[in-house]
Short mmCIF file of C-alpha atoms and ligand atoms in Angstrom, two decimals:
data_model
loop_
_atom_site.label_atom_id
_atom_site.label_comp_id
_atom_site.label_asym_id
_atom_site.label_seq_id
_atom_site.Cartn_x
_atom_site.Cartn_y
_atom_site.Cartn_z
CA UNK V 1 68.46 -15.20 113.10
CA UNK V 2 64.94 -16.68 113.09
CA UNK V 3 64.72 -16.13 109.78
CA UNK V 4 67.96 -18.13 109.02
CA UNK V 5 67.15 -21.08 111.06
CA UNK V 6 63.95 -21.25 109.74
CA UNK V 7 64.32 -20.78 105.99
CA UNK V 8 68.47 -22.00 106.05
CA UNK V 9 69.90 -25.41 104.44
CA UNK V 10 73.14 -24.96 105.73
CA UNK V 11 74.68 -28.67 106.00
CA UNK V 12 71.70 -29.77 103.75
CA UNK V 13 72.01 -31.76 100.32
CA UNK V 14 69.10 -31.06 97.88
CA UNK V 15 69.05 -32.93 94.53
CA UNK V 16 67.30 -31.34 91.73
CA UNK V 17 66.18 -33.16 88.54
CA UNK V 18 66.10 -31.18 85.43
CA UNK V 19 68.50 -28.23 86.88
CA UNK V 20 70.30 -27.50 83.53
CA UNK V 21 68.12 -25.07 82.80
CA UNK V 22 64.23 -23.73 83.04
CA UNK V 23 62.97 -23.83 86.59
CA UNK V 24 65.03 -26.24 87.73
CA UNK V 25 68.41 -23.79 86.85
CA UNK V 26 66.96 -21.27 88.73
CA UNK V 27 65.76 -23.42 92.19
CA UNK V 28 69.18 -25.26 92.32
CA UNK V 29 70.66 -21.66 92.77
CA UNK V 30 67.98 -20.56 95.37
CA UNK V 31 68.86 -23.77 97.63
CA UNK V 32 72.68 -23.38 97.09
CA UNK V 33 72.25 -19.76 98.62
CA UNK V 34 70.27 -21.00 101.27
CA UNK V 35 73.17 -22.93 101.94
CA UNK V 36 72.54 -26.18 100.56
CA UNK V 37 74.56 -28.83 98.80
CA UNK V 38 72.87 -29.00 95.41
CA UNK V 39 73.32 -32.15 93.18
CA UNK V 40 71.99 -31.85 89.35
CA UNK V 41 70.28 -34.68 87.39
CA UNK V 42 69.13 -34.51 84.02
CA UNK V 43 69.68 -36.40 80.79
CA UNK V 44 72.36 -34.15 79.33
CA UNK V 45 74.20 -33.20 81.69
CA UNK V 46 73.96 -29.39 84.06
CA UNK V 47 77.52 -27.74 83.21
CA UNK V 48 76.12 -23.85 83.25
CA UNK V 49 74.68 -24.46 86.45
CA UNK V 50 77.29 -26.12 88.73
CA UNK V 51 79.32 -23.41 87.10
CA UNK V 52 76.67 -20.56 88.21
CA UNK V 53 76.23 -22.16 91.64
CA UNK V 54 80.21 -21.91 91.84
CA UNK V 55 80.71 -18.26 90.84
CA UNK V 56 78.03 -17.39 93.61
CA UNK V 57 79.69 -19.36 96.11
CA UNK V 58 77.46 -21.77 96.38
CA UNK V 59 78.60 -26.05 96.37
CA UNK V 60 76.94 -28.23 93.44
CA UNK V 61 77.91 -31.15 90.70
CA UNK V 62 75.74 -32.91 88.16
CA UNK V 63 74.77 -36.38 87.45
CA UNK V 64 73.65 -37.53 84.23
CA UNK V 65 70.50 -39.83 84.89
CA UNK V 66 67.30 -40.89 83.16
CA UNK V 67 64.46 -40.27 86.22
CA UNK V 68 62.06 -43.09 84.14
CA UNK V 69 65.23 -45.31 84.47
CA UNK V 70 65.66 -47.20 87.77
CA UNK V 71 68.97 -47.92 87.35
CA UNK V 72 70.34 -45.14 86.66
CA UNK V 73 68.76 -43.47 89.43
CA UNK V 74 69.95 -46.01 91.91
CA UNK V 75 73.40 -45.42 90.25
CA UNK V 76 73.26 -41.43 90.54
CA UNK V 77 71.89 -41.72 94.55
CA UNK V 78 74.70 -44.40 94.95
CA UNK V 79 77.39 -41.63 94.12
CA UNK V 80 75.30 -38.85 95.96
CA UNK V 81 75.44 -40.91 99.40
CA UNK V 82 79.37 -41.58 98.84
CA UNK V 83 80.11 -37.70 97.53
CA UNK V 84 77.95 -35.74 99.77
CA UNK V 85 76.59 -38.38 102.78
CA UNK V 86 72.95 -37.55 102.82
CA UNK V 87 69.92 -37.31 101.03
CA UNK V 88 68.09 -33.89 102.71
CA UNK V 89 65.90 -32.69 99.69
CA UNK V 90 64.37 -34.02 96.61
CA UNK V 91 62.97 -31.28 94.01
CA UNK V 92 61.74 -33.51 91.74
CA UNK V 93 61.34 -30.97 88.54
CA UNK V 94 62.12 -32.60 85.67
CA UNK V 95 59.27 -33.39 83.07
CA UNK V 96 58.21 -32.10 79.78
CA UNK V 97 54.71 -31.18 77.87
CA UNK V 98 53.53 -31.95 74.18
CA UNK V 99 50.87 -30.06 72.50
CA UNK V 100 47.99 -31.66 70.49
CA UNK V 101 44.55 -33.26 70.13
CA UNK V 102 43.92 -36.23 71.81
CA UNK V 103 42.77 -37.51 68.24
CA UNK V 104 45.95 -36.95 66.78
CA UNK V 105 47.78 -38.10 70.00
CA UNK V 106 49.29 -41.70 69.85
CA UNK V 107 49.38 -43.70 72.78
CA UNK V 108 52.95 -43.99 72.56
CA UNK V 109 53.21 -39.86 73.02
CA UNK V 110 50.57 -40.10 75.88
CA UNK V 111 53.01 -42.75 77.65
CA UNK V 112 56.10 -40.88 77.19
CA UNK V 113 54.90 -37.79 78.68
CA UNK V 114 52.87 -39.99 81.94
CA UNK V 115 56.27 -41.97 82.20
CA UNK V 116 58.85 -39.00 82.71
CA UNK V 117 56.30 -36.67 84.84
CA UNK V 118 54.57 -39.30 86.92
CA UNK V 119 56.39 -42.41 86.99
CA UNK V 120 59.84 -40.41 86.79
CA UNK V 121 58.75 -38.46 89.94
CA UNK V 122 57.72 -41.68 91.27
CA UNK V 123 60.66 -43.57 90.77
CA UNK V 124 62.79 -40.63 92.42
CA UNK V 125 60.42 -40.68 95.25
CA UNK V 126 60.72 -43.73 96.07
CA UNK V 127 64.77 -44.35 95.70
CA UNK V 128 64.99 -41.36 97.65
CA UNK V 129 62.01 -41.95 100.73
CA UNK V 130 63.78 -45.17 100.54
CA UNK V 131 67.32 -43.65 101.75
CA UNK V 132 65.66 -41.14 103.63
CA UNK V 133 63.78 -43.95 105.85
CA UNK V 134 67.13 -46.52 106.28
CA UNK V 135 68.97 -43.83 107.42
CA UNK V 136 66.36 -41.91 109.47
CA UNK V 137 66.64 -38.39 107.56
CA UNK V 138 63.63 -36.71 108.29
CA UNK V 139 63.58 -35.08 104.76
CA UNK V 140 61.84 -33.06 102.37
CA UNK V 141 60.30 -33.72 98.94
CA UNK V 142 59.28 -31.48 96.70
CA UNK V 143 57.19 -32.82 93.31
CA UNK V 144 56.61 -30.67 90.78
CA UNK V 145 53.31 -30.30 89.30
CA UNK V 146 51.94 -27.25 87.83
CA UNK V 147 48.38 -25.75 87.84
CA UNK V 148 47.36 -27.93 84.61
CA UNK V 149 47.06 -30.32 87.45
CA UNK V 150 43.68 -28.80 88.35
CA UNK V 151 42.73 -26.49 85.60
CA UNK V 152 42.28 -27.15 81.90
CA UNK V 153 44.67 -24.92 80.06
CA UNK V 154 43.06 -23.18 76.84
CA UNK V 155 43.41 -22.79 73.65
CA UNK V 156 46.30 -26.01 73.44
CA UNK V 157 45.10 -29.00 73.77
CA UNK V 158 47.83 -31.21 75.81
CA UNK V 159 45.82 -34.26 78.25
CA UNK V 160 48.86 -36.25 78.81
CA UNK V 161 50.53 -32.82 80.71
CA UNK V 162 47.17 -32.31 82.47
CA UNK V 163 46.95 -35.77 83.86
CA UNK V 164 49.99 -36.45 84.46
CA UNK V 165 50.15 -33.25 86.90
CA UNK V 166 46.59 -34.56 88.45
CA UNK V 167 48.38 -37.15 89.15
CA UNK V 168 51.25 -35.43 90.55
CA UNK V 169 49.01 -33.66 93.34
CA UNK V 170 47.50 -37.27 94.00
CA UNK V 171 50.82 -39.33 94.47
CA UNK V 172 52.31 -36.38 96.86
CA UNK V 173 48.91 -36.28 98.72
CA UNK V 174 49.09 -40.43 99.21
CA UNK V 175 52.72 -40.52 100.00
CA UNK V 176 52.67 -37.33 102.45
CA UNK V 177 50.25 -39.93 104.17
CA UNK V 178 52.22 -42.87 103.58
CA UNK V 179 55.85 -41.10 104.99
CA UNK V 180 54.33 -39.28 107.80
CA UNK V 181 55.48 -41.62 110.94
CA UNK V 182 59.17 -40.92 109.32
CA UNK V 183 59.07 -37.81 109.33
CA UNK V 184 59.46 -37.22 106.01
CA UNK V 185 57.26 -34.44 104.48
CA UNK V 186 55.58 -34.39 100.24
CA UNK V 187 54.67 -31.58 99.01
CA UNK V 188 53.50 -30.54 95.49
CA UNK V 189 54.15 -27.02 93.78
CA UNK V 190 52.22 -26.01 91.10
CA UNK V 191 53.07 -22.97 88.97
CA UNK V 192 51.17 -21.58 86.25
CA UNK V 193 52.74 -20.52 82.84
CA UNK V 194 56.59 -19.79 84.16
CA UNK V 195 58.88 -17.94 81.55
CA UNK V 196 60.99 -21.02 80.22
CA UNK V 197 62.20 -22.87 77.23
CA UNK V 198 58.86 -24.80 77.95
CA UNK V 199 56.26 -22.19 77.89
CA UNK V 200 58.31 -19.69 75.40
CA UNK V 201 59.46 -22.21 73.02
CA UNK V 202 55.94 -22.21 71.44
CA UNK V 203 54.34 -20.62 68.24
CA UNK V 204 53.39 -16.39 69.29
CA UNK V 205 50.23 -16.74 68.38
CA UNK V 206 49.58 -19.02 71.12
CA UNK V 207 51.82 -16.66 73.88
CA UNK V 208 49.42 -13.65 72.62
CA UNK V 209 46.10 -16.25 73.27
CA UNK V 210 47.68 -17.07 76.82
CA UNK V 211 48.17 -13.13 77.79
CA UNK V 212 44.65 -12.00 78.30
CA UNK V 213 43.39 -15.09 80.48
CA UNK V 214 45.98 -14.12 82.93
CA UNK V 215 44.84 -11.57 85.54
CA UNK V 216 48.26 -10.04 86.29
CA UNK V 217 49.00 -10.10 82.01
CA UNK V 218 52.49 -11.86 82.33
CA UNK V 219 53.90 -15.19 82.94
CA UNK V 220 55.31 -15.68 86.34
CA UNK V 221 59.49 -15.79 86.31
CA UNK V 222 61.50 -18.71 87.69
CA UNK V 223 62.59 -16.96 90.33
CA UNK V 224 59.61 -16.41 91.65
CA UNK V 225 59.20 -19.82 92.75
CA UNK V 226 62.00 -19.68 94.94
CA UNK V 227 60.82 -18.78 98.21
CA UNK V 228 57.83 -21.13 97.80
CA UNK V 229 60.08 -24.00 97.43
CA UNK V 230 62.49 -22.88 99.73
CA UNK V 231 59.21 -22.38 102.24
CA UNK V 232 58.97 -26.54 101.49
CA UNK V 233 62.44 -27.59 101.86
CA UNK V 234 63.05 -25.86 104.95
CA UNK V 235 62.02 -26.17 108.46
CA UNK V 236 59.93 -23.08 108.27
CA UNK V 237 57.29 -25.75 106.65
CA UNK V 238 58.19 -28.51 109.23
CA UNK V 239 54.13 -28.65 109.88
CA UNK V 240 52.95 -28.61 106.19
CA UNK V 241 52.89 -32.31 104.33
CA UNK V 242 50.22 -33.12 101.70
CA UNK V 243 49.92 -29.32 100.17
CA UNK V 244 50.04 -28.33 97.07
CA UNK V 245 51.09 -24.68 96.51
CA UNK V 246 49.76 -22.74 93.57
CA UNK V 247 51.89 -19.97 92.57
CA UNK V 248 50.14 -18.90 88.98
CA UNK V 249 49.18 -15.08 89.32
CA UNK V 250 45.54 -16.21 90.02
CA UNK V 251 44.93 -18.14 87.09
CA UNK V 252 43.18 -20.92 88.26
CA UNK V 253 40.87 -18.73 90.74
CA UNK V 254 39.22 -18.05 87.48
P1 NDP L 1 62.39 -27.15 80.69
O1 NDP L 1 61.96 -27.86 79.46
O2 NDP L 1 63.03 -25.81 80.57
O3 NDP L 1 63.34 -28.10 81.57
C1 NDP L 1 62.97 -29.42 81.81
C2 NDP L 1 64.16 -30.14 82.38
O4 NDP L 1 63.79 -31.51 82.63
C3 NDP L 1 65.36 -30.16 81.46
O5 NDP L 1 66.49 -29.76 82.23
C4 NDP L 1 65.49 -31.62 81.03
O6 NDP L 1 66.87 -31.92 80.90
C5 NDP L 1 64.86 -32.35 82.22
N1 NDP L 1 64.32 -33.67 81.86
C6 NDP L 1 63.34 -33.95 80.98
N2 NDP L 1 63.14 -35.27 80.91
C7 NDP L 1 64.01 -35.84 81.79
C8 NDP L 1 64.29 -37.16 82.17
N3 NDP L 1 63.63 -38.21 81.63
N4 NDP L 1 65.24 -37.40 83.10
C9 NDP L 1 65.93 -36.36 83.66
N5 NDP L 1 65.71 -35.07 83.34
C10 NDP L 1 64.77 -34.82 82.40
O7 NDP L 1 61.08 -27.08 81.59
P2 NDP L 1 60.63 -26.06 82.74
O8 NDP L 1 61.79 -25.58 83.50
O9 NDP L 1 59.67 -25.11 82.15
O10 NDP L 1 59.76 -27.07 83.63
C11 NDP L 1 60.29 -27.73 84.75
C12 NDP L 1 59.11 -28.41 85.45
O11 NDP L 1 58.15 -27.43 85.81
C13 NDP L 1 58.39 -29.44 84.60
O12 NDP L 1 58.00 -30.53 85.40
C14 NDP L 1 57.18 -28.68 84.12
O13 NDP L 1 56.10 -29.53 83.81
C15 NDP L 1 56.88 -27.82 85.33
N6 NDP L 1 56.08 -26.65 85.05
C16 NDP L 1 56.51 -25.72 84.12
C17 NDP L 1 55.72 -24.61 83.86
C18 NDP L 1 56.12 -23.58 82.86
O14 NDP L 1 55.28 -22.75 82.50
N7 NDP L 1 57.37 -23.56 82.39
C19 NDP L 1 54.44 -24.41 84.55
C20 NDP L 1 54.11 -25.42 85.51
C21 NDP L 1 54.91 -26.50 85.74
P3 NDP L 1 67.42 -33.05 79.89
O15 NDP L 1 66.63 -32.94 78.63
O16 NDP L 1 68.86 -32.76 79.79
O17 NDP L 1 67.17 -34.34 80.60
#
């Protein structure tokens, strides 16, 4: 029992950008089994996992929104209040990475990369801290940032990822701040190299350079992030604003 009303998100609704697959797939199903409504955003659309959600049991939909587009985020939390009521959770997941020199980097790559990871998490922040405060939901957000926030990842070179996840840390650390007399609780999480189309999708030769520098010799699975988010959406974390939690097999201890 304590257990369940600690860790539980029964009568919860949790939006999760970037859920149709990666890290985001996976965490949308962890909150729908700890009873939460989960509502999908991404760019193309989350079909597999509404349907995986479904065949567990669990209640979800998807939205198709842009997170670096105001508009349609406004749109997507418009439907979310009229569909499901509330706003509980925000795991705010989506972003990408590009590989490469900064001298071969153009500006215009740099601001693509700081616009969907930072500004995107910022614009969903603040549409959603703005709901949460009108309507008085003391709720939860969750940013995703990743250990490249503190650490310089080696042998790829990639300083629009690693700043953009500095700043990540930063903006949940100033809002936590911000949001604290509303009861409404930022948190970062930062992973280190998670098993997804984001980390495997890259040439061998730089999986076999990653290997070695990892004490436990493996990248970390999705699902091993869910009880540290869960941890942060729940009440069991109802004293904890401002943290970021590393989860990276002691990586960046090194
Ligand atoms: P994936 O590339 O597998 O998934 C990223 C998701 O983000 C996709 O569903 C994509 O959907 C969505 N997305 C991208 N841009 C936008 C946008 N502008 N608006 C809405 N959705 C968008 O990545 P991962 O699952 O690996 O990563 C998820 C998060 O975890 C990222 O923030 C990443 O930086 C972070 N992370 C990942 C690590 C790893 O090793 N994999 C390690 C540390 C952190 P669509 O294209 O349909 O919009």
């Amino acid at each position: 029992m304590y257990l369940e009303k600690m860790f539980g998100l029964n009568g919860k609704v949790a939006i999760v950008t970037g859920g149709g697959r990666g890290i985001g797939q996976v965490i949308a199903q962890g909150l729908a089994e700890a009873g939460a409504e989960v509502v999908i955003l991404s760019r193309s659309g989350a079909e597999e996992t509404v349907k995986l959600i479904a065949e567990a049991g669990g209640k979800a939909y998807d939205l198709k929104a842009d997170v670096t587009d105001e508009t349609q985020v406004d749109k997507a939390l418009a439907e979310i209040l009229e569909r499901s009521g509330s706003i509980d959770i925000l795991f705010n997941n989506a972003g990408i990475c590009m590989h490469q020199s900064t001298l071969e980097a153009t500006v215009e790559e740099f601001r693509e990369v700081v616009d969907i990871n930072l500004t995107g998490e910022f614009i969903m922040c603040r549409a959603v801290g703005r709901i949460m405060i009108e309507r008085g939901i003391k709720g939860s957000i969750i940013n995703m940032a990743s250990m490249s926030g503190t650490i310089v990842n080696i042998p790829q070179w990639q300083v629009s990822y690693n700043a953009s996840k500095a700043g990540v840390i930063h903006m949940s650390k100033s809002l936590a701040i911000e949001w604290a007399e509303y009861g409404i609780r930022i948190n970062s999480l930062s992973p280190g190299y998670i098993a997804t189309p984001m980390s495997v999708d890259v040439p061998k030769d730089l999986i076999d350079a990653w290997i070695p520098l990892m004490p436990m010799h493996r990248m970390g699975k999705p699902e091993e992030l869910i009880p540290a988010v869960l941890y942060l959406a729940s009440d069991a974390s109802g004293y904890t604003t401002g943290s970021d939690i590393i989860v990276d097999g002691g990586y960046s201890v090194q």
